[in-house]
Amino acid sequence: MNNTGKQTIKCTVQQCTYNDCSEQYCTLDSIMVGTHEMNPTDEQCTDCKSFKKKSS
């Protein structure tokens, strides 16, 4: 995890390892956005491919 303080990637997914829950931003320098659809047509079709579930 890279806590550079840039805070340019906003994120509210508290279950992700890279989320700074206190400030609601992603601590990664960059993320990969992808899709789970063959022909995405709206925002629900996109996914953060950089997501990594927090360990319990």
Coordinates of C-alpha atoms in Angstrom, one line a residue:
M1 CA 0.0 0.0 0.0
N2 CA 1.3 3.4 -0.9
N3 CA 0.0 6.2 1.4
T4 CA 1.3 9.2 -0.7
G5 CA -1.6 11.4 0.4
K6 CA -2.6 12.2 -3.1
Q7 CA -6.3 11.3 -2.4
T8 CA -7.2 11.7 -6.1
I9 CA -9.0 8.3 -6.3
K10 CA -12.2 8.6 -4.2
C11 CA -13.5 5.3 -2.9
T12 CA -16.2 4.2 -0.5
V13 CA -15.7 0.4 -0.6
Q14 CA -14.8 -0.3 3.0
Q15 CA -14.2 -4.0 2.3
C16 CA -11.1 -3.2 0.1
T17 CA -7.6 -3.4 1.4
Y18 CA -6.6 -0.2 -0.4
N19 CA -9.5 1.9 1.0
D20 CA -8.6 4.6 3.6
C21 CA -12.0 4.4 5.3
S22 CA -11.4 7.5 7.5
E23 CA -10.9 9.7 4.4
Q24 CA -12.8 7.6 1.7
Y25 CA -10.0 7.4 -0.9
C26 CA -7.9 4.7 -2.5
T27 CA -4.3 4.5 -1.3
L28 CA -3.1 3.1 -4.7
D29 CA -1.3 5.4 -7.1
S30 CA -3.5 4.1 -10.0
I31 CA -6.3 1.5 -10.4
M32 CA -7.5 -0.7 -13.2
V33 CA -11.1 -0.4 -14.2
G34 CA -12.7 -3.2 -16.2
T35 CA -16.0 -4.8 -17.0
H36 CA -17.8 -8.1 -16.5
E37 CA -20.1 -7.6 -19.5
M38 CA -19.5 -8.3 -23.2
N39 CA -21.0 -4.9 -24.2
P40 CA -21.2 -2.6 -21.1
T41 CA -24.0 0.0 -21.4
D42 CA -24.1 1.6 -17.9
E43 CA -22.1 2.2 -14.8
Q44 CA -23.2 -1.0 -13.1
C45 CA -21.3 -2.9 -15.8
T46 CA -17.9 -1.6 -14.6
D47 CA -15.7 -3.0 -11.9
C48 CA -12.5 -1.9 -10.0
K49 CA -10.1 -4.7 -11.0
S50 CA -7.7 -3.4 -8.4
F51 CA -10.0 -4.5 -5.6
K52 CA -8.5 -6.7 -3.0
K53 CA -10.7 -7.9 -0.1
K54 CA -9.5 -7.0 3.4
S55 CA -8.4 -10.0 5.4
S56 CA -10.5 -10.5 8.6

